[in-house]
Amino acid sequence: MRGIIIVIIVAALCVSCGTVALGLPGAIIFAINSPLIQIIFGPTALEQLPPDSMWPIAIVITLLWPIGLIIGYLVAYHGLSPASRSGRIGLWAGVILGWNAILTFGCYYLGRTG
């Protein structure tokens, strides 16, 4: 119980610091995942986004990515937890990376069509 409370507090701090930073964490996450967008949707995929859509995308990702911390903790330590510590940490990191990819693709799709 104590662990999940700590993770929720860390996630809340990430959201508040990211909001003060005007979406910079979301912009970094989007930039890291942008090669995947170009691989899946084509080399000119990012050019299909309206020029003024990047800041809202960065803000949305900044506000939502810490949810992956909580989901990853619950999966790794209370759900499908492997026996080893490194397995749990790897599972937690995998859930966070997967969540960030989902956010990036979702925001790209909504920014392109919206």
mmCIF file with all atom_site columns, C-alpha atoms in Angstrom:
data_model
loop_
_atom_site.group_PDB
_atom_site.id
_atom_site.type_symbol
_atom_site.label_atom_id
_atom_site.label_alt_id
_atom_site.label_comp_id
_atom_site.label_asym_id
_atom_site.label_entity_id
_atom_site.label_seq_id
_atom_site.pdbx_PDB_ins_code
_atom_site.Cartn_x
_atom_site.Cartn_y
_atom_site.Cartn_z
_atom_site.occupancy
_atom_site.B_iso_or_equiv
_atom_site.pdbx_formal_charge
_atom_site.auth_seq_id
_atom_site.auth_comp_id
_atom_site.auth_asym_id
_atom_site.auth_atom_id
_atom_site.pdbx_PDB_model_num
ATOM 1   C CA . MET A 1 1   ? 0.000  0.000   0.000   1.00 0.00 ? 1   MET A CA 1
ATOM 2   C CA . ARG A 1 2   ? 2.821  2.380   0.825   1.00 0.00 ? 2   ARG A CA 1
ATOM 3   C CA . GLY A 1 3   ? 4.456  1.782   -2.555  1.00 0.00 ? 3   GLY A CA 1
ATOM 4   C CA . ILE A 1 4   ? 1.423  2.778   -4.602  1.00 0.00 ? 4   ILE A CA 1
ATOM 5   C CA . ILE A 1 5   ? 0.985  5.951   -2.547  1.00 0.00 ? 5   ILE A CA 1
ATOM 6   C CA . ILE A 1 6   ? 4.587  6.916   -3.264  1.00 0.00 ? 6   ILE A CA 1
ATOM 7   C CA . VAL A 1 7   ? 4.122  6.215   -6.982  1.00 0.00 ? 7   VAL A CA 1
ATOM 8   C CA . ILE A 1 8   ? 0.941  8.336   -7.065  1.00 0.00 ? 8   ILE A CA 1
ATOM 9   C CA . ILE A 1 9   ? 2.748  11.211  -5.348  1.00 0.00 ? 9   ILE A CA 1
ATOM 10  C CA . VAL A 1 10  ? 5.648  10.951  -7.815  1.00 0.00 ? 10  VAL A CA 1
ATOM 11  C CA . ALA A 1 11  ? 3.179  10.904  -10.734 1.00 0.00 ? 11  ALA A CA 1
ATOM 12  C CA . ALA A 1 12  ? 1.421  14.003  -9.360  1.00 0.00 ? 12  ALA A CA 1
ATOM 13  C CA . LEU A 1 13  ? 4.760  15.773  -9.012  1.00 0.00 ? 13  LEU A CA 1
ATOM 14  C CA . CYS A 1 14  ? 5.642  14.842  -12.596 1.00 0.00 ? 14  CYS A CA 1
ATOM 15  C CA . VAL A 1 15  ? 2.367  16.329  -13.820 1.00 0.00 ? 15  VAL A CA 1
ATOM 16  C CA . SER A 1 16  ? 2.784  19.549  -11.853 1.00 0.00 ? 16  SER A CA 1
ATOM 17  C CA . CYS A 1 17  ? 6.441  20.020  -12.843 1.00 0.00 ? 17  CYS A CA 1
ATOM 18  C CA . GLY A 1 18  ? 5.641  19.203  -16.474 1.00 0.00 ? 18  GLY A CA 1
ATOM 19  C CA . THR A 1 19  ? 2.837  21.738  -16.478 1.00 0.00 ? 19  THR A CA 1
ATOM 20  C CA . VAL A 1 20  ? 5.159  24.411  -15.129 1.00 0.00 ? 20  VAL A CA 1
ATOM 21  C CA . ALA A 1 21  ? 7.633  23.447  -17.864 1.00 0.00 ? 21  ALA A CA 1
ATOM 22  C CA . LEU A 1 22  ? 4.874  24.159  -20.440 1.00 0.00 ? 22  LEU A CA 1
ATOM 23  C CA . GLY A 1 23  ? 4.735  20.638  -21.843 1.00 0.00 ? 23  GLY A CA 1
ATOM 24  C CA . LEU A 1 24  ? 8.444  20.022  -22.300 1.00 0.00 ? 24  LEU A CA 1
ATOM 25  C CA . PRO A 1 25  ? 8.294  16.389  -21.064 1.00 0.00 ? 25  PRO A CA 1
ATOM 26  C CA . GLY A 1 26  ? 5.522  15.672  -23.559 1.00 0.00 ? 26  GLY A CA 1
ATOM 27  C CA . ALA A 1 27  ? 7.504  17.265  -26.362 1.00 0.00 ? 27  ALA A CA 1
ATOM 28  C CA . ILE A 1 28  ? 10.498 15.098  -25.472 1.00 0.00 ? 28  ILE A CA 1
ATOM 29  C CA . ILE A 1 29  ? 8.372  11.935  -25.381 1.00 0.00 ? 29  ILE A CA 1
ATOM 30  C CA . PHE A 1 30  ? 6.820  12.833  -28.742 1.00 0.00 ? 30  PHE A CA 1
ATOM 31  C CA . ALA A 1 31  ? 10.242 13.531  -30.252 1.00 0.00 ? 31  ALA A CA 1
ATOM 32  C CA . ILE A 1 32  ? 11.614 10.213  -29.007 1.00 0.00 ? 32  ILE A CA 1
ATOM 33  C CA . ASN A 1 33  ? 8.673  8.319   -30.523 1.00 0.00 ? 33  ASN A CA 1
ATOM 34  C CA . SER A 1 34  ? 8.493  10.334  -33.757 1.00 0.00 ? 34  SER A CA 1
ATOM 35  C CA . PRO A 1 35  ? 10.767 7.892   -35.666 1.00 0.00 ? 35  PRO A CA 1
ATOM 36  C CA . LEU A 1 36  ? 8.186  5.180   -34.937 1.00 0.00 ? 36  LEU A CA 1
ATOM 37  C CA . ILE A 1 37  ? 5.485  7.414   -36.395 1.00 0.00 ? 37  ILE A CA 1
ATOM 38  C CA . GLN A 1 38  ? 7.566  7.892   -39.538 1.00 0.00 ? 38  GLN A CA 1
ATOM 39  C CA . ILE A 1 39  ? 8.204  4.148   -39.817 1.00 0.00 ? 39  ILE A CA 1
ATOM 40  C CA . ILE A 1 40  ? 4.524  3.240   -39.448 1.00 0.00 ? 40  ILE A CA 1
ATOM 41  C CA . PHE A 1 41  ? 2.812  6.147   -41.223 1.00 0.00 ? 41  PHE A CA 1
ATOM 42  C CA . GLY A 1 42  ? 5.504  7.064   -43.759 1.00 0.00 ? 42  GLY A CA 1
ATOM 43  C CA . PRO A 1 43  ? 8.450  9.460   -43.916 1.00 0.00 ? 43  PRO A CA 1
ATOM 44  C CA . THR A 1 44  ? 6.234  12.516  -44.419 1.00 0.00 ? 44  THR A CA 1
ATOM 45  C CA . ALA A 1 45  ? 3.842  11.661  -41.588 1.00 0.00 ? 45  ALA A CA 1
ATOM 46  C CA . LEU A 1 46  ? 4.903  14.481  -39.286 1.00 0.00 ? 46  LEU A CA 1
ATOM 47  C CA . GLU A 1 47  ? 4.375  17.017  -42.071 1.00 0.00 ? 47  GLU A CA 1
ATOM 48  C CA . GLN A 1 48  ? 0.658  16.137  -42.013 1.00 0.00 ? 48  GLN A CA 1
ATOM 49  C CA . LEU A 1 49  ? 0.306  17.687  -38.575 1.00 0.00 ? 49  LEU A CA 1
ATOM 50  C CA . PRO A 1 50  ? -0.869 21.288  -38.508 1.00 0.00 ? 50  PRO A CA 1
ATOM 51  C CA . PRO A 1 51  ? 1.958  23.595  -37.389 1.00 0.00 ? 51  PRO A CA 1
ATOM 52  C CA . ASP A 1 52  ? 0.071  24.794  -34.325 1.00 0.00 ? 52  ASP A CA 1
ATOM 53  C CA . SER A 1 53  ? -0.722 21.291  -33.043 1.00 0.00 ? 53  SER A CA 1
ATOM 54  C CA . MET A 1 54  ? 2.628  20.476  -31.440 1.00 0.00 ? 54  MET A CA 1
ATOM 55  C CA . TRP A 1 55  ? 2.131  22.487  -28.262 1.00 0.00 ? 55  TRP A CA 1
ATOM 56  C CA . PRO A 1 56  ? -1.296 20.981  -27.457 1.00 0.00 ? 56  PRO A CA 1
ATOM 57  C CA . ILE A 1 57  ? 0.119  17.508  -28.188 1.00 0.00 ? 57  ILE A CA 1
ATOM 58  C CA . ALA A 1 58  ? 3.029  18.171  -25.831 1.00 0.00 ? 58  ALA A CA 1
ATOM 59  C CA . ILE A 1 59  ? 0.683  19.406  -23.085 1.00 0.00 ? 59  ILE A CA 1
ATOM 60  C CA . VAL A 1 60  ? -1.631 16.387  -23.403 1.00 0.00 ? 60  VAL A CA 1
ATOM 61  C CA . ILE A 1 61  ? 1.255  13.927  -23.294 1.00 0.00 ? 61  ILE A CA 1
ATOM 62  C CA . THR A 1 62  ? 2.758  15.788  -20.326 1.00 0.00 ? 62  THR A CA 1
ATOM 63  C CA . LEU A 1 63  ? -0.501 15.491  -18.404 1.00 0.00 ? 63  LEU A CA 1
ATOM 64  C CA . LEU A 1 64  ? -1.113 11.827  -19.239 1.00 0.00 ? 64  LEU A CA 1
ATOM 65  C CA . TRP A 1 65  ? 2.272  10.076  -19.282 1.00 0.00 ? 65  TRP A CA 1
ATOM 66  C CA . PRO A 1 66  ? 2.538  9.738   -15.468 1.00 0.00 ? 66  PRO A CA 1
ATOM 67  C CA . ILE A 1 67  ? -0.486 7.429   -15.569 1.00 0.00 ? 67  ILE A CA 1
ATOM 68  C CA . GLY A 1 68  ? 1.945  4.908   -17.061 1.00 0.00 ? 68  GLY A CA 1
ATOM 69  C CA . LEU A 1 69  ? 3.977  5.041   -13.859 1.00 0.00 ? 69  LEU A CA 1
ATOM 70  C CA . ILE A 1 70  ? 0.959  3.980   -11.832 1.00 0.00 ? 70  ILE A CA 1
ATOM 71  C CA . ILE A 1 71  ? -0.222 1.321   -14.295 1.00 0.00 ? 71  ILE A CA 1
ATOM 72  C CA . GLY A 1 72  ? 3.308  -0.054  -14.619 1.00 0.00 ? 72  GLY A CA 1
ATOM 73  C CA . TYR A 1 73  ? 3.722  -0.279  -10.854 1.00 0.00 ? 73  TYR A CA 1
ATOM 74  C CA . LEU A 1 74  ? 0.432  -2.079  -10.452 1.00 0.00 ? 74  LEU A CA 1
ATOM 75  C CA . VAL A 1 75  ? 1.236  -4.550  -13.227 1.00 0.00 ? 75  VAL A CA 1
ATOM 76  C CA . ALA A 1 76  ? 4.817  -5.180  -12.127 1.00 0.00 ? 76  ALA A CA 1
ATOM 77  C CA . TYR A 1 77  ? 4.300  -5.420  -8.392  1.00 0.00 ? 77  TYR A CA 1
ATOM 78  C CA . HIS A 1 78  ? 0.678  -6.477  -7.963  1.00 0.00 ? 78  HIS A CA 1
ATOM 79  C CA . GLY A 1 79  ? -0.283 -8.184  -11.205 1.00 0.00 ? 79  GLY A CA 1
ATOM 80  C CA . LEU A 1 80  ? 1.941  -10.213 -13.455 1.00 0.00 ? 80  LEU A CA 1
ATOM 81  C CA . SER A 1 81  ? 4.961  -9.858  -11.223 1.00 0.00 ? 81  SER A CA 1
ATOM 82  C CA . PRO A 1 82  ? 7.991  -11.943 -12.212 1.00 0.00 ? 82  PRO A CA 1
ATOM 83  C CA . ALA A 1 83  ? 10.071 -13.507 -9.443  1.00 0.00 ? 83  ALA A CA 1
ATOM 84  C CA . SER A 1 84  ? 13.187 -11.407 -9.897  1.00 0.00 ? 84  SER A CA 1
ATOM 85  C CA . ARG A 1 85  ? 13.636 -7.738  -9.081  1.00 0.00 ? 85  ARG A CA 1
ATOM 86  C CA . SER A 1 86  ? 15.133 -7.018  -12.492 1.00 0.00 ? 86  SER A CA 1
ATOM 87  C CA . GLY A 1 87  ? 12.138 -8.689  -14.131 1.00 0.00 ? 87  GLY A CA 1
ATOM 88  C CA . ARG A 1 88  ? 9.764  -6.421  -12.221 1.00 0.00 ? 88  ARG A CA 1
ATOM 89  C CA . ILE A 1 89  ? 11.733 -3.328  -13.126 1.00 0.00 ? 89  ILE A CA 1
ATOM 90  C CA . GLY A 1 90  ? 11.848 -4.400  -16.775 1.00 0.00 ? 90  GLY A CA 1
ATOM 91  C CA . LEU A 1 91  ? 8.109  -5.026  -16.807 1.00 0.00 ? 91  LEU A CA 1
ATOM 92  C CA . TRP A 1 92  ? 7.478  -1.642  -15.197 1.00 0.00 ? 92  TRP A CA 1
ATOM 93  C CA . ALA A 1 93  ? 9.685  0.094   -17.774 1.00 0.00 ? 93  ALA A CA 1
ATOM 94  C CA . GLY A 1 94  ? 8.000  -1.816  -20.601 1.00 0.00 ? 94  GLY A CA 1
ATOM 95  C CA . VAL A 1 95  ? 4.551  -0.698  -19.487 1.00 0.00 ? 95  VAL A CA 1
ATOM 96  C CA . ILE A 1 96  ? 5.747  2.921   -19.281 1.00 0.00 ? 96  ILE A CA 1
ATOM 97  C CA . LEU A 1 97  ? 7.294  2.743   -22.753 1.00 0.00 ? 97  LEU A CA 1
ATOM 98  C CA . GLY A 1 98  ? 4.167  1.118   -24.167 1.00 0.00 ? 98  GLY A CA 1
ATOM 99  C CA . TRP A 1 99  ? 1.942  3.758   -22.590 1.00 0.00 ? 99  TRP A CA 1
ATOM 100 C CA . ASN A 1 100 ? 4.138  6.528   -24.019 1.00 0.00 ? 100 ASN A CA 1
ATOM 101 C CA . ALA A 1 101 ? 3.901  4.960   -27.480 1.00 0.00 ? 101 ALA A CA 1
ATOM 102 C CA . ILE A 1 102 ? 0.103  4.729   -27.177 1.00 0.00 ? 102 ILE A CA 1
ATOM 103 C CA . LEU A 1 103 ? -0.058 8.393   -26.153 1.00 0.00 ? 103 LEU A CA 1
ATOM 104 C CA . THR A 1 104 ? 2.205  9.443   -29.008 1.00 0.00 ? 104 THR A CA 1
ATOM 105 C CA . PHE A 1 105 ? 0.249  7.550   -31.662 1.00 0.00 ? 105 PHE A CA 1
ATOM 106 C CA . GLY A 1 106 ? -3.083 8.694   -30.241 1.00 0.00 ? 106 GLY A CA 1
ATOM 107 C CA . CYS A 1 107 ? -2.050 12.330  -30.123 1.00 0.00 ? 107 CYS A CA 1
ATOM 108 C CA . TYR A 1 108 ? -0.565 12.112  -33.606 1.00 0.00 ? 108 TYR A CA 1
ATOM 109 C CA . TYR A 1 109 ? -3.766 10.618  -34.984 1.00 0.00 ? 109 TYR A CA 1
ATOM 110 C CA . LEU A 1 110 ? -6.002 13.142  -33.230 1.00 0.00 ? 110 LEU A CA 1
ATOM 111 C CA . GLY A 1 111 ? -3.717 16.038  -34.221 1.00 0.00 ? 111 GLY A CA 1
ATOM 112 C CA . ARG A 1 112 ? -3.713 14.928  -37.824 1.00 0.00 ? 112 ARG A CA 1
ATOM 113 C CA . THR A 1 113 ? -7.459 14.382  -38.121 1.00 0.00 ? 113 THR A CA 1
ATOM 114 C CA . GLY A 1 114 ? -8.720 16.831  -35.519 1.00 0.00 ? 114 GLY A CA 1
#
